[in-house]
mmCIF file of C-alpha atoms and ligand atoms in Angstrom:
data_model
loop_
_atom_site.group_PDB
_atom_site.id
_atom_site.type_symbol
_atom_site.label_atom_id
_atom_site.label_comp_id
_atom_site.label_asym_id
_atom_site.label_seq_id
_atom_site.Cartn_x
_atom_site.Cartn_y
_atom_site.Cartn_z
ATOM 1 C CA MET A 1 0.000 0.000 0.000
ATOM 2 C CA SER A 2 1.417 3.383 -0.966
ATOM 3 C CA VAL A 3 1.695 6.361 1.362
ATOM 4 C CA LYS A 4 1.072 9.851 0.006
ATOM 5 C CA ILE A 5 2.852 12.949 1.291
ATOM 6 C CA SER A 6 0.899 16.186 1.663
ATOM 7 C CA PRO A 7 3.408 18.993 2.388
ATOM 8 C CA SER A 8 1.850 21.793 4.420
ATOM 9 C CA ILE A 9 2.802 25.212 3.055
ATOM 10 C CA LEU A 10 2.216 26.586 6.566
ATOM 11 C CA GLY A 11 5.756 25.374 7.261
ATOM 12 C CA GLY A 12 7.190 27.870 4.752
ATOM 13 C CA SER A 13 7.114 31.622 4.222
ATOM 14 C CA PHE A 14 4.084 32.815 2.254
ATOM 15 C CA SER A 15 6.266 35.526 0.698
ATOM 16 C CA ASN A 16 8.006 32.681 -1.099
ATOM 17 C CA ILE A 17 4.889 30.823 -2.197
ATOM 18 C CA GLU A 18 5.606 30.625 -5.939
ATOM 19 C CA ARG A 19 9.048 29.070 -5.350
ATOM 20 C CA ILE A 20 7.604 26.631 -2.810
ATOM 21 C CA ILE A 21 4.872 25.426 -5.168
ATOM 22 C CA LEU A 22 7.276 25.082 -8.112
ATOM 23 C CA ASP A 23 9.580 22.987 -5.902
ATOM 24 C CA LEU A 24 6.701 20.804 -4.735
ATOM 25 C CA ASN A 25 5.653 20.305 -8.362
ATOM 26 C CA GLN A 26 9.025 18.659 -8.956
ATOM 27 C CA SER A 27 8.836 16.505 -5.837
ATOM 28 C CA LYS A 28 7.216 13.129 -5.179
ATOM 29 C CA ALA A 29 4.460 14.754 -3.102
ATOM 30 C CA GLU A 30 1.069 13.949 -4.605
ATOM 31 C CA TYR A 31 -0.850 16.493 -2.537
ATOM 32 C CA ILE A 32 -0.301 20.051 -1.320
ATOM 33 C CA HIS A 33 -1.874 20.808 2.059
ATOM 34 C CA PHE A 34 -3.510 24.219 2.660
ATOM 35 C CA ASP A 35 -4.312 25.159 6.264
ATOM 36 C CA VAL A 36 -7.166 27.650 6.305
ATOM 37 C CA MET A 37 -7.628 29.286 9.743
ATOM 38 C CA ASP A 38 -10.199 31.891 10.740
ATOM 39 C CA GLY A 39 -8.986 33.089 14.145
ATOM 40 C CA ASP A 40 -12.239 31.742 15.603
ATOM 41 C CA PHE A 41 -12.298 27.950 15.298
ATOM 42 C CA VAL A 42 -8.561 28.092 16.001
ATOM 43 C CA PRO A 43 -6.508 30.882 17.617
ATOM 44 C CA ASN A 44 -4.642 31.772 14.406
ATOM 45 C CA LEU A 45 -5.345 33.274 10.978
ATOM 46 C CA THR A 46 -3.870 32.255 7.643
ATOM 47 C CA PHE A 47 -5.482 32.843 4.244
ATOM 48 C CA GLY A 48 -8.725 32.531 2.333
ATOM 49 C CA PRO A 49 -9.984 31.427 -1.080
ATOM 50 C CA LYS A 50 -8.208 34.134 -3.097
ATOM 51 C CA PHE A 51 -4.821 32.835 -1.995
ATOM 52 C CA ILE A 52 -5.735 29.263 -2.994
ATOM 53 C CA SER A 53 -7.082 30.365 -6.355
ATOM 54 C CA ASN A 54 -3.897 32.390 -7.067
ATOM 55 C CA VAL A 55 -1.699 29.423 -6.140
ATOM 56 C CA ARG A 56 -3.837 27.101 -8.289
ATOM 57 C CA LYS A 57 -2.270 28.667 -11.387
ATOM 58 C CA PHE A 58 1.141 27.227 -10.470
ATOM 59 C CA SER A 59 0.285 23.577 -9.860
ATOM 60 C CA ASN A 60 -1.658 20.530 -10.963
ATOM 61 C CA LYS A 61 -1.016 18.641 -7.721
ATOM 62 C CA VAL A 62 -4.004 17.619 -5.615
ATOM 63 C CA PHE A 63 -5.013 20.619 -3.489
ATOM 64 C CA ASP A 64 -5.784 19.207 -0.050
ATOM 65 C CA VAL A 65 -7.637 22.025 1.713
ATOM 66 C CA HIS A 66 -7.972 21.738 5.503
ATOM 67 C CA LEU A 67 -10.609 24.165 6.774
ATOM 68 C CA MET A 68 -10.051 25.049 10.429
ATOM 69 C CA ILE A 69 -12.960 27.474 10.380
ATOM 70 C CA ASN A 70 -16.459 27.981 11.699
ATOM 71 C CA ARG A 71 -19.211 28.956 9.216
ATOM 72 C CA VAL A 72 -18.073 26.360 6.686
ATOM 73 C CA GLU A 73 -21.336 26.434 4.764
ATOM 74 C CA LYS A 74 -21.207 30.185 4.242
ATOM 75 C CA PHE A 75 -17.769 30.053 2.601
ATOM 76 C CA LEU A 76 -17.884 26.595 1.027
ATOM 77 C CA ASP A 77 -18.581 27.690 -2.553
ATOM 78 C CA ASP A 78 -15.654 30.117 -2.436
ATOM 79 C CA TYR A 79 -13.241 27.311 -1.513
ATOM 80 C CA ILE A 80 -14.685 25.043 -4.198
ATOM 81 C CA ARG A 81 -14.378 27.771 -6.863
ATOM 82 C CA ALA A 82 -10.810 28.492 -5.738
ATOM 83 C CA GLY A 83 -9.801 25.085 -7.086
ATOM 84 C CA SER A 84 -9.777 22.741 -4.082
ATOM 85 C CA ASP A 85 -9.603 19.048 -5.001
ATOM 86 C CA ILE A 86 -10.357 17.796 -1.498
ATOM 87 C CA ILE A 87 -12.104 19.865 1.163
ATOM 88 C CA THR A 88 -11.797 18.690 4.743
ATOM 89 C CA PHE A 89 -13.689 20.412 7.553
ATOM 90 C CA HIS A 90 -13.904 19.747 11.271
ATOM 91 C CA ILE A 91 -16.430 17.477 12.956
ATOM 92 C CA GLU A 92 -16.421 19.877 15.966
ATOM 93 C CA ILE A 93 -18.171 22.785 14.163
ATOM 94 C CA ASN A 94 -21.750 23.683 15.082
ATOM 95 C CA GLU A 95 -23.309 23.105 11.693
ATOM 96 C CA GLY A 96 -25.086 20.231 9.964
ATOM 97 C CA ILE A 97 -22.252 17.893 8.982
ATOM 98 C CA GLU A 98 -24.236 15.727 6.558
ATOM 99 C CA ASN A 99 -25.524 18.691 4.628
ATOM 100 C CA ILE A 100 -22.008 20.058 4.087
ATOM 101 C CA ILE A 101 -20.731 16.630 2.995
ATOM 102 C CA LYS A 102 -23.551 16.443 0.422
ATOM 103 C CA LYS A 103 -22.785 19.920 -0.888
ATOM 104 C CA ILE A 104 -19.089 19.156 -1.357
ATOM 105 C CA LYS A 105 -19.742 15.837 -3.083
ATOM 106 C CA ALA A 106 -22.384 17.382 -5.328
ATOM 107 C CA GLN A 107 -19.606 19.541 -6.811
ATOM 108 C CA GLY A 108 -17.664 16.439 -7.832
ATOM 109 C CA ILE A 109 -14.765 16.966 -5.436
ATOM 110 C CA LYS A 110 -13.607 14.852 -2.518
ATOM 111 C CA CYS A 111 -14.730 15.443 1.031
ATOM 112 C CA GLY A 112 -12.942 14.845 4.312
ATOM 113 C CA LEU A 113 -13.682 15.239 7.995
ATOM 114 C CA ALA A 114 -11.019 16.257 10.505
ATOM 115 C CA ILE A 115 -10.970 15.357 14.176
ATOM 116 C CA LYS A 116 -9.200 17.225 16.988
ATOM 117 C CA PRO A 117 -7.133 15.343 19.585
ATOM 118 C CA LYS A 118 -9.710 15.653 22.376
ATOM 119 C CA THR A 119 -12.635 14.431 20.257
ATOM 120 C CA SER A 120 -13.457 10.742 20.506
ATOM 121 C CA TRP A 121 -13.142 8.721 17.306
ATOM 122 C CA SER A 122 -16.705 7.444 17.739
ATOM 123 C CA GLU A 123 -17.961 10.958 16.829
ATOM 124 C CA ILE A 124 -16.719 10.500 13.302
ATOM 125 C CA GLN A 125 -17.752 6.871 12.886
ATOM 126 C CA PRO A 126 -21.313 7.505 11.556
ATOM 127 C CA TYR A 127 -19.940 9.730 8.773
ATOM 128 C CA LEU A 128 -17.151 7.458 7.547
ATOM 129 C CA LYS A 129 -19.316 5.776 4.931
ATOM 130 C CA HIS A 130 -20.047 9.161 3.330
ATOM 131 C CA ILE A 131 -16.547 10.659 3.073
ATOM 132 C CA ASP A 132 -13.297 10.128 1.146
ATOM 133 C CA GLN A 133 -10.774 10.920 3.865
ATOM 134 C CA VAL A 134 -10.400 11.549 7.546
ATOM 135 C CA ILE A 135 -7.746 13.886 8.954
ATOM 136 C CA ILE A 136 -6.679 12.767 12.396
ATOM 137 C CA MET A 137 -4.996 15.677 14.185
ATOM 138 C CA THR A 138 -1.945 14.697 16.182
ATOM 139 C CA VAL A 139 -1.445 18.258 17.493
ATOM 140 C CA GLU A 140 -3.972 20.872 18.630
ATOM 141 C CA PRO A 141 -4.914 22.608 15.363
ATOM 142 C CA GLY A 142 -3.714 26.177 14.894
ATOM 143 C CA PHE A 143 0.044 26.126 14.547
ATOM 144 C CA GLY A 144 2.832 24.275 12.781
ATOM 145 C CA GLY A 145 5.920 23.014 14.561
ATOM 146 C CA GLN A 146 4.233 21.340 17.531
ATOM 147 C CA GLU A 147 5.122 17.980 18.994
ATOM 148 C CA PHE A 148 3.344 14.808 17.829
ATOM 149 C CA MET A 149 0.807 13.530 20.377
ATOM 150 C CA ASN A 150 1.481 9.829 20.871
ATOM 151 C CA ASP A 151 -1.820 9.349 22.664
ATOM 152 C CA GLN A 152 -3.591 9.739 19.305
ATOM 153 C CA VAL A 153 -2.145 6.543 17.852
ATOM 154 C CA ASP A 154 -4.964 4.392 19.258
ATOM 155 C CA LYS A 155 -7.445 6.658 17.482
ATOM 156 C CA ILE A 156 -5.665 5.963 14.182
ATOM 157 C CA LYS A 157 -5.858 2.215 14.898
ATOM 158 C CA ASN A 158 -9.535 2.345 15.853
ATOM 159 C CA ILE A 159 -10.537 4.290 12.758
ATOM 160 C CA SER A 160 -8.365 2.107 10.521
ATOM 161 C CA ASN A 161 -9.884 -1.085 11.944
ATOM 162 C CA TYR A 162 -13.403 0.236 11.489
ATOM 163 C CA ILE A 163 -12.676 1.200 7.862
ATOM 164 C CA LYS A 164 -11.216 -2.244 7.103
ATOM 165 C CA LEU A 165 -13.985 -4.166 8.872
ATOM 166 C CA ASN A 166 -16.635 -2.278 6.939
ATOM 167 C CA ASN A 167 -14.783 -2.338 3.620
ATOM 168 C CA LEU A 168 -14.920 1.444 3.284
ATOM 169 C CA LYS A 169 -12.780 3.425 0.861
ATOM 170 C CA VAL A 170 -11.649 6.172 3.217
ATOM 171 C CA SER A 171 -8.074 7.459 3.329
ATOM 172 C CA ILE A 172 -6.483 8.174 6.685
ATOM 173 C CA GLU A 173 -4.422 11.371 6.726
ATOM 174 C CA ILE A 174 -2.398 12.345 9.778
ATOM 175 C CA ASP A 175 -1.677 15.991 10.501
ATOM 176 C CA GLY A 176 0.741 17.390 13.064
ATOM 177 C CA GLY A 177 4.289 16.691 14.196
ATOM 178 C CA ILE A 178 5.123 14.263 11.390
ATOM 179 C CA ASN A 179 8.774 13.251 10.883
ATOM 180 C CA PHE A 180 10.419 9.927 9.903
ATOM 181 C CA GLU A 181 9.766 8.353 13.270
ATOM 182 C CA THR A 182 6.226 9.568 13.976
ATOM 183 C CA GLY A 183 5.331 8.970 10.337
ATOM 184 C CA LYS A 184 6.363 5.330 10.692
ATOM 185 C CA THR A 185 4.233 4.960 13.819
ATOM 186 C CA CYS A 186 1.226 6.395 11.941
ATOM 187 C CA VAL A 187 1.697 4.224 8.855
ATOM 188 C CA GLU A 188 1.965 1.130 11.050
ATOM 189 C CA ALA A 189 -1.272 2.185 12.750
ATOM 190 C CA GLY A 190 -3.072 2.441 9.387
ATOM 191 C CA ALA A 191 -2.351 5.896 7.919
ATOM 192 C CA ASN A 192 -1.911 6.302 4.167
ATOM 193 C CA ILE A 193 -1.430 10.080 3.832
ATOM 194 C CA LEU A 194 1.051 12.095 5.900
ATOM 195 C CA VAL A 195 0.912 15.881 6.218
ATOM 196 C CA ALA A 196 4.292 17.425 6.986
ATOM 197 C CA GLY A 197 5.134 21.078 7.502
ATOM 198 C CA SER A 198 8.064 22.130 9.657
ATOM 199 C CA PHE A 199 9.875 18.809 9.219
ATOM 200 C CA LEU A 200 10.152 19.371 5.445
ATOM 201 C CA PHE A 201 10.768 23.112 5.455
ATOM 202 C CA ASN A 202 13.433 23.006 8.179
ATOM 203 C CA GLN A 203 15.721 20.724 6.201
ATOM 204 C CA GLY A 204 17.029 23.267 3.687
ATOM 205 C CA ASN A 205 16.070 21.565 0.429
ATOM 206 C CA LEU A 206 12.317 21.121 0.169
ATOM 207 C CA ILE A 207 12.427 18.784 -2.823
ATOM 208 C CA THR A 208 14.977 16.433 -1.275
ATOM 209 C CA ALA A 209 13.243 16.487 2.098
ATOM 210 C CA THR A 210 9.873 15.663 0.526
ATOM 211 C CA ASN A 211 11.300 12.889 -1.637
ATOM 212 C CA THR A 212 13.199 11.358 1.268
ATOM 213 C CA LEU A 213 10.045 11.238 3.401
ATOM 214 C CA SER A 214 8.108 9.714 0.503
ATOM 215 C CA ASP A 215 10.815 7.108 -0.220
ATOM 216 C CA LYS A 216 10.764 6.009 3.389
ATOM 217 C CA PHE A 217 7.253 4.616 2.966
ATOM 218 C CA ASN A 218 7.051 3.667 -0.695
HETATM 219 C C1 DX5 B 301 -1.890 22.540 12.244
HETATM 220 C C2 DX5 B 301 -2.015 22.283 10.760
HETATM 221 C C3 DX5 B 301 -0.923 21.430 10.195
HETATM 222 C C4 DX5 B 301 0.455 22.003 10.286
HETATM 223 C C5 DX5 B 301 1.392 20.856 10.458
HETATM 224 O O1 DX5 B 301 -3.042 23.170 12.686
HETATM 225 O O2 DX5 B 301 -3.246 21.648 10.476
HETATM 226 O O3 DX5 B 301 -1.220 21.072 8.841
HETATM 227 O O4 DX5 B 301 0.870 22.741 9.162
HETATM 228 O O5 DX5 B 301 2.639 21.358 10.726
HETATM 229 P P1 DX5 B 301 3.794 20.472 11.357
HETATM 230 O O6 DX5 B 301 4.090 19.374 10.363
HETATM 231 O O7 DX5 B 301 4.884 21.438 11.551
HETATM 232 O O8 DX5 B 301 3.243 19.912 12.646
HETATM 233 ZN ZN1 ZN B 302 -3.595 20.843 8.370
#
């Protein structure tokens, strides 16, 4: 089974975005991870749909958009029009989850649900048959460069077992604190997509760092 790498541009400087995307285009990463934050669902702000749509012009990679926002429904069409290939939103928001899933899928793009560390995996279980991917957070969402939370590994195993037992086609993406070692732990627990931010950007050469992480699991 192959493991996909989804580099998180949050690990780099946005002033350098064109260079970053052109480098990632040349790398073995299949996805590019976009962390959208609204300063409300999480205590940090990043960018909105205009940024994603501008970046879209530089790349044909899969745009893996992680919405850490409230009011998903209000802004959903903007993120779809911006060129997202996969939109993942959080199970913890106070909106109708099923309705948003339907709206995303009706546009012919993939839909994911993300789960914060303190939320029990059983919350997401009823939705697994309707979605394409789950993002299991292994840090508190909001910032890059945090330490991987080992106590989330059982959640990965539980969700992976449920997916296998029920023959579902749902990818398991892990987000937060990924490096060689924690990535290995996650893959062994059932993950097939790894988000990595600071680990890739802190190594000097983004292309080499991304390819080395990919080669480790493929
Ligand atoms: C955190 C974001 C992550 C972040 C990961 O809220 O969802 O995608 O960029 O960064 P690292 O890999 O540095 O933990
Ligand atoms: Zn993310």
